[in-house]
Short mmCIF file of C-alpha atoms and ligand atoms in Angstrom, two decimals:
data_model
loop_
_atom_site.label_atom_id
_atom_site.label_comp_id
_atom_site.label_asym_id
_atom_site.label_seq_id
_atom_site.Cartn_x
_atom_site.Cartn_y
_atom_site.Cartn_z
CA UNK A 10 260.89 214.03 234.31
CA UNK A 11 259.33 216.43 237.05
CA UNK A 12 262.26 218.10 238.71
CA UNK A 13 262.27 220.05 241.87
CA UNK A 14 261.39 223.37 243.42
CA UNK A 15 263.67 225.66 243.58
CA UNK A 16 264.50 227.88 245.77
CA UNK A 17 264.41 231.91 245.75
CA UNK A 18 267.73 233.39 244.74
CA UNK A 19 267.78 236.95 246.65
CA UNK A 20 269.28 239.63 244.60
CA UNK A 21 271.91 241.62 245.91
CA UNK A 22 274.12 244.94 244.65
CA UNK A 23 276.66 245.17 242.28
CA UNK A 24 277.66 241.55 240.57
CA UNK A 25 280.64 239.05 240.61
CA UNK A 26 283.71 238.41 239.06
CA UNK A 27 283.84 236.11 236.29
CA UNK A 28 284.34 232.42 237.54
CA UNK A 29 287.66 230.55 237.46
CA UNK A 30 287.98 226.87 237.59
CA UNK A 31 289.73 223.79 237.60
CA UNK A 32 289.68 222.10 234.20
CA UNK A 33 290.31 218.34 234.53
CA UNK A 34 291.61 217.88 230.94
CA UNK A 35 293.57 220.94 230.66
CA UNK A 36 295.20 220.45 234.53
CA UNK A 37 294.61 224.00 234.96
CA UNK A 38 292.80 226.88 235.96
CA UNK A 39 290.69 228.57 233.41
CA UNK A 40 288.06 231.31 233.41
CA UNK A 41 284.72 229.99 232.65
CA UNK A 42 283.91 232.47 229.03
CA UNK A 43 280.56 231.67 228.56
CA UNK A 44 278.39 234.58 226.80
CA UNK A 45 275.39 235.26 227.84
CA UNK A 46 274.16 231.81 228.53
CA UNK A 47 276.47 229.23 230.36
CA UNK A 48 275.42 225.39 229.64
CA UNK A 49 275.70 223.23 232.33
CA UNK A 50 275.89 219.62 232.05
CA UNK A 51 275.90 217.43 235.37
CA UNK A 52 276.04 213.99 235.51
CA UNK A 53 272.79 212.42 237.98
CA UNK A 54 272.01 209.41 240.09
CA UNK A 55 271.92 205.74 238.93
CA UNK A 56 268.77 205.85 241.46
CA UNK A 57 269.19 202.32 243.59
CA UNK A 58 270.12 204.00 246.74
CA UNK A 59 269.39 206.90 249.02
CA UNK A 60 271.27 210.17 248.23
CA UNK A 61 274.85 210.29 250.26
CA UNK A 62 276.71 212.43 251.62
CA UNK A 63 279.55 211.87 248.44
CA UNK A 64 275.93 212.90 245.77
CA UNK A 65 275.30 215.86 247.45
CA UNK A 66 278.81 217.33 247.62
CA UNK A 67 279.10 216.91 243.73
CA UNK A 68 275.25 218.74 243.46
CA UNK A 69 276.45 221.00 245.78
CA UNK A 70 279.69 221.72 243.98
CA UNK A 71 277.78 222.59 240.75
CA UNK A 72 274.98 224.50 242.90
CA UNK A 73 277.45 226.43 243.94
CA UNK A 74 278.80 226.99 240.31
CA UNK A 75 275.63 228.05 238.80
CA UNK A 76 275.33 230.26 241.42
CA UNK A 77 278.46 231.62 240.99
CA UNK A 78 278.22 232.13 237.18
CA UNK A 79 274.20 233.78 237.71
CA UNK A 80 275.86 236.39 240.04
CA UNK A 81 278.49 237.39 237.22
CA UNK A 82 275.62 238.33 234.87
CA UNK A 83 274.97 235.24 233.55
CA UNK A 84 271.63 233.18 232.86
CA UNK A 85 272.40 229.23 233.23
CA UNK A 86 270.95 226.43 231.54
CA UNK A 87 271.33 223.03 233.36
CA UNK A 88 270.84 219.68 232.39
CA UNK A 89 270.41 216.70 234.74
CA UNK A 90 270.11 212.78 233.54
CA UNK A 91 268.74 210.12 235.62
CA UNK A 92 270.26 206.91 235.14
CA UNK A 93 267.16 205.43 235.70
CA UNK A 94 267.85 201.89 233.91
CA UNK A 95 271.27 200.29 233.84
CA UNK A 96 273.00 197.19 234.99
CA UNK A 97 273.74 198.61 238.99
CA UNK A 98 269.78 199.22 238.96
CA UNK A 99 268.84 196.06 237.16
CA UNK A 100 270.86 193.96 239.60
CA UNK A 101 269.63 195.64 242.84
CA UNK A 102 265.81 195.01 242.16
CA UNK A 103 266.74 191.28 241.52
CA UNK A 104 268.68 191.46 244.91
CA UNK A 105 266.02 192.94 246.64
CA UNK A 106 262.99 191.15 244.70
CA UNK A 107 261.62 194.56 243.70
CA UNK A 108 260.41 196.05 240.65
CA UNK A 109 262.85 197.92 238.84
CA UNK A 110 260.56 200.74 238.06
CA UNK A 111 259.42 201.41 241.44
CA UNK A 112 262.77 201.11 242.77
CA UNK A 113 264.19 203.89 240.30
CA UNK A 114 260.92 205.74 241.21
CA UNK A 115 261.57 205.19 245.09
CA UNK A 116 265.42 206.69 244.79
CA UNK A 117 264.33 209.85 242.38
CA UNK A 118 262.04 210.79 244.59
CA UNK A 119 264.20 211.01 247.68
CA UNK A 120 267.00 212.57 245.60
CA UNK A 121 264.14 215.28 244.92
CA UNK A 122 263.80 215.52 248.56
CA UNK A 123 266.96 216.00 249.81
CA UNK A 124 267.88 218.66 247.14
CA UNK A 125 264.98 220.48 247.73
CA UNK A 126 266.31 220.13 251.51
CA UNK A 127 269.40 221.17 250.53
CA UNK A 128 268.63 224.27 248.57
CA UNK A 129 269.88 222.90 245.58
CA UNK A 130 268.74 224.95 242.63
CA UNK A 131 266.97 222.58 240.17
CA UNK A 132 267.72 221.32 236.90
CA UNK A 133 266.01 223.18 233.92
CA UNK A 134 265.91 219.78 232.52
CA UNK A 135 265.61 216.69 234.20
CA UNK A 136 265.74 213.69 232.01
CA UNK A 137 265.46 210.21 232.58
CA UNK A 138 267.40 207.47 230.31
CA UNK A 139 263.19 205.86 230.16
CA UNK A 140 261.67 208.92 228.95
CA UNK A 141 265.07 209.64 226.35
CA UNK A 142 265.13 206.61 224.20
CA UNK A 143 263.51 207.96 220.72
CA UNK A 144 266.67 210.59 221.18
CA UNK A 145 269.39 207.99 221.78
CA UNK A 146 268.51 205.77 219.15
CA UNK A 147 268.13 208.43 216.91
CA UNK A 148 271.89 209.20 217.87
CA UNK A 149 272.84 205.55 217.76
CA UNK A 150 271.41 205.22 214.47
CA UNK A 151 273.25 208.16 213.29
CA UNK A 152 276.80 206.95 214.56
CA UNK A 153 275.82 203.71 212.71
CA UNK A 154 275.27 205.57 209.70
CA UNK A 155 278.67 207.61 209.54
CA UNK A 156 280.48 204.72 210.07
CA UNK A 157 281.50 205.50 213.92
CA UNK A 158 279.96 202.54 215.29
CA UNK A 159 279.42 198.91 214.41
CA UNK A 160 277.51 196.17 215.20
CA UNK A 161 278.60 192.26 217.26
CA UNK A 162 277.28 189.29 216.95
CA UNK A 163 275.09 188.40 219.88
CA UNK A 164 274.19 185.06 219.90
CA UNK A 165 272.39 185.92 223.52
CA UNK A 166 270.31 188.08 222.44
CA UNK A 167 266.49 187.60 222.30
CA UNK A 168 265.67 188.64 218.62
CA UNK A 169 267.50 186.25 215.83
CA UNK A 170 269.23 189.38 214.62
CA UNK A 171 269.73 191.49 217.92
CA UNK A 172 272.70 192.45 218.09
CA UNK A 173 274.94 194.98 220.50
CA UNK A 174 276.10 198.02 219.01
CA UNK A 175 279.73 200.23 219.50
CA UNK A 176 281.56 203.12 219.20
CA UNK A 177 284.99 202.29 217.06
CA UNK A 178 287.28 204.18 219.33
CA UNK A 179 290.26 203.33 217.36
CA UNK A 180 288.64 205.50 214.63
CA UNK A 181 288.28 208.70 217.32
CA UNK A 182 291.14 211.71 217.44
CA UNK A 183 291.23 213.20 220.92
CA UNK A 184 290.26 209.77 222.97
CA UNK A 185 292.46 210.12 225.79
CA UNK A 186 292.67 213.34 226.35
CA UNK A 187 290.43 214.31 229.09
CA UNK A 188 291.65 211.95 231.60
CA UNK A 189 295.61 211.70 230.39
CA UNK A 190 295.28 207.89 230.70
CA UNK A 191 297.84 205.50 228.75
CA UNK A 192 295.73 202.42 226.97
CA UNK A 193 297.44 200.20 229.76
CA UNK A 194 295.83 202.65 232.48
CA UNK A 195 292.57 202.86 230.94
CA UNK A 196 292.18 198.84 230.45
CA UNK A 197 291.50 198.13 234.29
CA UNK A 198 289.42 200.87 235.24
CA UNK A 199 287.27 200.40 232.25
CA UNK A 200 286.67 196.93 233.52
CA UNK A 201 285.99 198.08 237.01
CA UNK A 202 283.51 201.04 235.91
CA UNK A 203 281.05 199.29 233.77
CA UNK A 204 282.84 198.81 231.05
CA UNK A 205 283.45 195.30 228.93
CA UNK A 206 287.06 194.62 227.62
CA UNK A 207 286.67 190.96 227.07
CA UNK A 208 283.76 191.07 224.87
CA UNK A 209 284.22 188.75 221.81
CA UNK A 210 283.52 190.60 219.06
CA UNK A 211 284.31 193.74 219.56
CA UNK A 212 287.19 195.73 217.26
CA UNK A 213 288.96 197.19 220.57
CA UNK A 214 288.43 196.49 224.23
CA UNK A 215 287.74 199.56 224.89
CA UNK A 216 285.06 200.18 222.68
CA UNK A 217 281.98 201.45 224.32
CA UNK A 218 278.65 199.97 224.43
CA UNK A 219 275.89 201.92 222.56
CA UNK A 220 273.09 199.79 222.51
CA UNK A 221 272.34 196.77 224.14
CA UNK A 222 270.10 194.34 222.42
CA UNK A 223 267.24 192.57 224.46
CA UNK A 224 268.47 189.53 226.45
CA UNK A 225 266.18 187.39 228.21
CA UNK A 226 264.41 188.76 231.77
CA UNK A 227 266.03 192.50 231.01
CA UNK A 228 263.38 195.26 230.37
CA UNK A 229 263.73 196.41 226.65
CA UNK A 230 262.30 199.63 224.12
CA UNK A 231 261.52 199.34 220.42
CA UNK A 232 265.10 200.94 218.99
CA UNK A 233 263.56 201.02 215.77
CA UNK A 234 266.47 199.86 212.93
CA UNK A 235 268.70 198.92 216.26
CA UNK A 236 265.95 196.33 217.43
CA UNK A 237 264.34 195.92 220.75
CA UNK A 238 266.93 196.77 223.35
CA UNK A 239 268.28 199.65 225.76
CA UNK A 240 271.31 201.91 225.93
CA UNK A 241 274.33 201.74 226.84
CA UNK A 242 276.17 204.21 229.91
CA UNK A 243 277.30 207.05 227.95
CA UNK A 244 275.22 207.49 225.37
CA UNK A 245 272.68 208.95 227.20
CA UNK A 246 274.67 211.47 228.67
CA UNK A 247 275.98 212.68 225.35
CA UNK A 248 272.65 212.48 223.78
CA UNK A 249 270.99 214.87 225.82
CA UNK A 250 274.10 216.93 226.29
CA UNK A 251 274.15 217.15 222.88
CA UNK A 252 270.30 217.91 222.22
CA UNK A 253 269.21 220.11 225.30
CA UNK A 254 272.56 222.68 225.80
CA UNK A 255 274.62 221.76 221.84
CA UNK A 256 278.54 221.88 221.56
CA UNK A 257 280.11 222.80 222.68
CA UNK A 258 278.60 223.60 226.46
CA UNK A 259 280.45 225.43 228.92
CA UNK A 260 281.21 222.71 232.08
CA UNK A 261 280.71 218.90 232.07
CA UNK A 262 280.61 218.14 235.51
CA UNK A 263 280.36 215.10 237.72
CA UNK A 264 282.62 213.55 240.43
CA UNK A 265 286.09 212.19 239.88
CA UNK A 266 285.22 208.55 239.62
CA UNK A 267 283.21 209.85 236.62
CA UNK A 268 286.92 211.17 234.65
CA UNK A 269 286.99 207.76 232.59
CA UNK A 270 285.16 205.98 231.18
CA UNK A 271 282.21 207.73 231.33
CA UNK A 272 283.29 211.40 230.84
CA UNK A 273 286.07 210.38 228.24
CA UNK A 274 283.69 208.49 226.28
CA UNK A 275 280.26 210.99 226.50
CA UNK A 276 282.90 213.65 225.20
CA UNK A 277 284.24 211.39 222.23
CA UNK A 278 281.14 209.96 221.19
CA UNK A 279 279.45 213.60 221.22
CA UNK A 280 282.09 214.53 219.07
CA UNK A 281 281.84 211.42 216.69
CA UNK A 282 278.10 212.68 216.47
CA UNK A 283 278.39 215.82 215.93
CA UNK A 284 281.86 216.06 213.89
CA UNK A 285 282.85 218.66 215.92
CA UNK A 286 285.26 219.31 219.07
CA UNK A 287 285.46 219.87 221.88
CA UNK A 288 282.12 218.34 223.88
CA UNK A 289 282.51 220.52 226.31
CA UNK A 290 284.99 223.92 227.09
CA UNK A 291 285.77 222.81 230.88
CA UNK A 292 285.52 219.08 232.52
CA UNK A 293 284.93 220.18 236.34
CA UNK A 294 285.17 216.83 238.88
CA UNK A 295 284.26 216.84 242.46
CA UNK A 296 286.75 214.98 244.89
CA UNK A 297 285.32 211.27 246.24
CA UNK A 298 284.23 211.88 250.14
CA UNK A 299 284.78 208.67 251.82
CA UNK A 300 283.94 207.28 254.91
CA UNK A 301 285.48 204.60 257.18
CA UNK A 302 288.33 204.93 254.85
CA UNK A 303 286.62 203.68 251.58
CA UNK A 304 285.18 205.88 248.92
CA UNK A 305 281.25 206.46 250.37
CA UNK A 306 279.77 204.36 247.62
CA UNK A 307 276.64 202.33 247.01
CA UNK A 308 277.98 199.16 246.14
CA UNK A 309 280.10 199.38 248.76
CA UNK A 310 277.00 200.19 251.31
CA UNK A 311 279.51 202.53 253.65
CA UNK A 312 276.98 205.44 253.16
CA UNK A 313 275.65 208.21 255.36
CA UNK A 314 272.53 209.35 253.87
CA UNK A 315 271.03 213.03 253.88
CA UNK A 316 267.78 211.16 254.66
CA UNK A 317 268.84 209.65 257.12
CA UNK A 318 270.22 212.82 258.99
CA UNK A 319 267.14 214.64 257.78
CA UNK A 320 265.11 212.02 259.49
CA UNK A 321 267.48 212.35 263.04
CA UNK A 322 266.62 216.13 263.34
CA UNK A 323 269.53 217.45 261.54
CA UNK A 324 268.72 221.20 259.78
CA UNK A 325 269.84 220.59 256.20
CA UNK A 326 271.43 223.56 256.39
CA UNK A 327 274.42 222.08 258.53
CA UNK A 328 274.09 219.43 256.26
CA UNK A 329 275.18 222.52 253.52
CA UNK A 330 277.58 223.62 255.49
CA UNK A 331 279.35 220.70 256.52
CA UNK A 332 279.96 220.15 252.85
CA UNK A 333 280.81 223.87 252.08
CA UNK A 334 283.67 223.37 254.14
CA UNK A 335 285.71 221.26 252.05
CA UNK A 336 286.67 222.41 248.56
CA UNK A 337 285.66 220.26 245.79
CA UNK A 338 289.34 219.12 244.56
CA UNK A 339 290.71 217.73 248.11
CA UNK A 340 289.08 214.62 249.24
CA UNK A 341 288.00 214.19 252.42
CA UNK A 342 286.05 211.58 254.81
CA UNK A 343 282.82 212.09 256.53
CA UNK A 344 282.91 211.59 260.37
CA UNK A 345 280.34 213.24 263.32
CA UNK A 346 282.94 216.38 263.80
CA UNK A 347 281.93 218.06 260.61
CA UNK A 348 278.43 217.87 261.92
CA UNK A 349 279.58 219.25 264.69
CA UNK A 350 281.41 221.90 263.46
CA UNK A 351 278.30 223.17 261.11
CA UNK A 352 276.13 222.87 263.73
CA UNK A 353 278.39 225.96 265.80
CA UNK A 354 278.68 227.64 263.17
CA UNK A 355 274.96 227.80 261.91
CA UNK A 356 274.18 228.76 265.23
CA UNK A 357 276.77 231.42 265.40
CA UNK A 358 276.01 232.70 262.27
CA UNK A 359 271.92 232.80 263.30
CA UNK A 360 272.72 234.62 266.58
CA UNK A 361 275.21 237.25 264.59
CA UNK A 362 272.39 237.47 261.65
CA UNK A 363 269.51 238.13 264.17
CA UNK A 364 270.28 241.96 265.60
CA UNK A 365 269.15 244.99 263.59
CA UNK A 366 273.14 246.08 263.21
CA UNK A 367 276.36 244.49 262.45
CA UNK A 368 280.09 244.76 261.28
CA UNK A 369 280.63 246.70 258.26
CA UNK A 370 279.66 244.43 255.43
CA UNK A 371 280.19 246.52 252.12
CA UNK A 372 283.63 244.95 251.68
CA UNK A 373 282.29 241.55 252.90
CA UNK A 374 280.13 241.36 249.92
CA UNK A 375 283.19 241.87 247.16
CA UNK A 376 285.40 239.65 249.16
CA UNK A 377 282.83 236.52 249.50
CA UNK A 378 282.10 236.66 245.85
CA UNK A 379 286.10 236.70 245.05
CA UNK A 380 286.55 233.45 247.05
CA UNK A 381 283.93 232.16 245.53
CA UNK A 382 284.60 232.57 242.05
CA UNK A 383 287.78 231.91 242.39
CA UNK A 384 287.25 227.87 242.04
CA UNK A 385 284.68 227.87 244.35
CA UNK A 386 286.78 228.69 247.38
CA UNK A 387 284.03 227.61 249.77
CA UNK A 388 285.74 227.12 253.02
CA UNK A 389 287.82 230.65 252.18
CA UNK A 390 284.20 232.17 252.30
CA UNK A 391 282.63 230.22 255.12
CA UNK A 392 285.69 231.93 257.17
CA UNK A 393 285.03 234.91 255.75
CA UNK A 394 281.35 235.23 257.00
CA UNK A 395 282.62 233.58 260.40
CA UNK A 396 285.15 236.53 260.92
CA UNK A 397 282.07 238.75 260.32
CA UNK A 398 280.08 237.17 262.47
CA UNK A 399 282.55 237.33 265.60
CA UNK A 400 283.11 241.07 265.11
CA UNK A 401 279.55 241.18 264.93
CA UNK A 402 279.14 239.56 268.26
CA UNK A 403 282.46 241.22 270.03
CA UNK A 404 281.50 244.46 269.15
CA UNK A 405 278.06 244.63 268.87
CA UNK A 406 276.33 245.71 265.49
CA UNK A 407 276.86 249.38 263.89
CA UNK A 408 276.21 249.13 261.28
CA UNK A 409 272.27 248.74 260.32
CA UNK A 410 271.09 246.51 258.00
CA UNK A 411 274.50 244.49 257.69
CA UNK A 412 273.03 241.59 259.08
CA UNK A 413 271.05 241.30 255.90
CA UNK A 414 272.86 242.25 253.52
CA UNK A 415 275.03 239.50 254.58
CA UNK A 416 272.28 236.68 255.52
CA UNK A 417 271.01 237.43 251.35
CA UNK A 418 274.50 237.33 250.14
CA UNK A 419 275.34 233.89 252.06
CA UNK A 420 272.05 232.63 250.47
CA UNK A 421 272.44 233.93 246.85
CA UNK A 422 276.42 232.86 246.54
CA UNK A 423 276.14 229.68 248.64
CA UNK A 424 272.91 228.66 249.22
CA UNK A 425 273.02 228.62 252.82
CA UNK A 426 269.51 229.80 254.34
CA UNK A 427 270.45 231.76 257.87
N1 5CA B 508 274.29 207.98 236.83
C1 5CA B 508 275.72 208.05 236.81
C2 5CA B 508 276.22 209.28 236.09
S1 5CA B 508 275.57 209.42 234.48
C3 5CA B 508 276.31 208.00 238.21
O1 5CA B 508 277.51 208.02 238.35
N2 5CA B 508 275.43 207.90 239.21
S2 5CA B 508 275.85 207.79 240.76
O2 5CA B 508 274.60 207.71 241.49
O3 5CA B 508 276.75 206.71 240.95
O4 5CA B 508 276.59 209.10 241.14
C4 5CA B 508 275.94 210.35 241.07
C5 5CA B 508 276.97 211.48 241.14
O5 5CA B 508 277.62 211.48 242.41
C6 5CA B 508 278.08 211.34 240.11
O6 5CA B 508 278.40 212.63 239.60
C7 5CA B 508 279.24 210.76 240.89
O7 5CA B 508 280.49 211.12 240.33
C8 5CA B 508 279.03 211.40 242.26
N3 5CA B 508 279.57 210.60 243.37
C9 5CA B 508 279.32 209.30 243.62
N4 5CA B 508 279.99 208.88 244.73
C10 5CA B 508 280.66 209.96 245.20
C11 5CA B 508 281.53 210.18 246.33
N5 5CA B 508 281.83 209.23 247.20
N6 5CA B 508 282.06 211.42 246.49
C12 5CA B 508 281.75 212.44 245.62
N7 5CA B 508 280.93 212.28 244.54
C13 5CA B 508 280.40 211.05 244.33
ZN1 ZN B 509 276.61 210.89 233.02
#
């Protein structure tokens, strides 16, 4: 799937400390070890909506990750899916009385907007479930064959011998332990997220769906020895996890309400595939952003969209910032005074940025990349650059050439365009 532009990453001296982050299934901080090449998974849009403000804190999280882990030497390789068929989709178009396809088609295309807006640094692969079938069902197939999945009755299906394929969890070590959950924990919120406990049929509740056999009025692929039908949630994450970075890869990420099923279940079915552990070395999670006091979700419809602020004038850039602001692990609510706020500061940041001296910014540089590898410290280096930019504006400029050096470094370590 076509991804993005992205945008220029300016170099600057010297390089960054290695990165240290919050591990979701360890409960810890660890320091990313990656070798030469870090592998980045992170989980994309079920496109039936406009990209909110809650989407682009979790792409900016991991923007600001891979920027991070470029500046301390190095190269990334990232991997985007597109949920671009699934039941949320499916149930929209019907809503709406539009085509699925065009609807998917509608939402990618804005999402490609706004992070291009955004200075999000694209994907080196963007894939969409539609275009990744062969792969899936070749890994479907494959679970079948090693005796990790099984197949249910379903007398609903549209082929005589359709029938819905899934994982045997029961037969998995390690299920569990990314999200901590007890069984009676998980039961609910696998319910709630997709997932289908009462199933008749299946070996356990949990048991995730691999393949869903064709049912009447739902769009279907040839799954070769599977039958006609389409995948399941996590499948396709772990499929092209597993095929475009291998295991394991250095961060799964994704925002918390992404912990289980969906993360617990790519990582033990990529492990069931592969018959090795673990999927990934780190699980990093963004916070939820709410707003109006609910998680900002799309079935919910409490959104504020980037578009939309695009479209009222706002410079994406205090979009950026606004987000910056918070760190990724503390939730937080969207409301018109962090637009405000941004908005001062980009302008006091522009006017500081624009003379031909400023404050002393040698130390600047090793004390912005410090905040922000340690666990992406964002607002700890959004203060840091306002500090400068008041001394800068007190005292007047000395130093030459400060202003940028620092306008390259706020654009290389957090994306922010002065
Ligand atoms: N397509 C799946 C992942 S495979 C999906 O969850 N799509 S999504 O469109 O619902 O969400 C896209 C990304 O935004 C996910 O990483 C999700 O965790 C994150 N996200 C969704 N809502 C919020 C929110 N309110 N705050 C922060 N992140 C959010
Ligand atoms: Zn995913």
């Amino acid at each position: 799937m076509r991804s993005w532009p992205s945008p220029f990453i300016p170099d600057i001296p010297g390089h960054g400390p290695a990165v240290r982050v919050h591990d979701t299934a360890r409960g810890e901080l660890v320091t990313l070890e990656p070798g030469p090449v870090a592998g980045l998974y992170v989980c994309g849009i079920t496109p039936y909506d406009a990209t909110h403000m809650g989407h682009a804190a979790t792409y900016v999280t991991f923007d600001v990750l891979g920027r991070a882990l470029r500046d301390a030497g190095h190269e990334v390789r990232y991997v985007q899916n597109v949920t671009d068929v699934d039941d949320p989709l499916l149930a929209r178009a019907v809503r709406d009385g539009v085509d699925w396809i065009h609807l998917a088609d509608r939402e990618t295309s804005l999402f490609r907007e706004d992070m291009t807006a955004l200075s999000v640094i694209a994907p080196d692969h963007y894939l969409g479930v539609t275009e990744s079938i062969d792969l899936i069902v070749a890994d479907v197939e494959a679970l079948l064959a090693n005796g990790m999945a099984y197949r249910v009755d379903t007398p609903d299906a549209v082929e005589a011998d359709g029938r819905d394929v899934y994982l045997d969890i029961s037969q998995r070590p390690g299920f569990g332990d990314l999200s901590g959950l007890t069984r009676e924990e998980m039961l609910p919120i696998f319910g709630e997220r997709g997932g289908d406990p009462e199933r008749a049929g299946k070996r356990d509740p949990l048991d995730p769906l691999l393949w869903r056999a064709e049912r009447a009025d739902e769009p279907s692929w040839d799954g070769a020895t599977l039958g006609r039908g389409r995948p399941g949630w996590h499948i396709e994450c772990t499929a092209l996890a597993v095929r475009y970075l291998g295991m394991p890869f250095t961060v799964q990420g994704g925002g918390t309400d992404l912990v289980f099923p969906h993360h617990e279940m790519s990582a033990v079915q990529g492990c069931a595939l592969t018959g090795t552990r673990p999927f990934a070395q780190v699980y990093m999670h963004q916070a939820m952003v709410a707003f109006e006091g609910e998680k900002m979700s799309k079935s919910k419809g409490n959104l504020v969209l980037v578009s939309a602020l695009r479209a009222a004038g706002v410079d994406p850039m205090v979009i950026r910032l606004a987000l910056l602001d918070h760190h990724y692990r503390t939730e937080w609510e969207w409301t018109d005074a962090d637009l405000h706020r941004a908005t001062q500061r980009l302008a006091g940041w522009r006017t500081a940025l624009s003379g031909n001296g400023g404050a002393p910014a040698g130390g600047l540089l090793a004390k912005l990349r410090e905040r922000v590898a340690d666990d992406l410290d964002t607002p700890g280096a959004l203060a840091l650059v306002d500090a400068w930019a008041v001394r800068t504006l007190e005292h007047g400029g000395t130093e030459l050439g400060a202003p940028g050096l620092v306008a390259r470094a706020v654009d290389r370590l957090l994306g922010v365009r002065v």
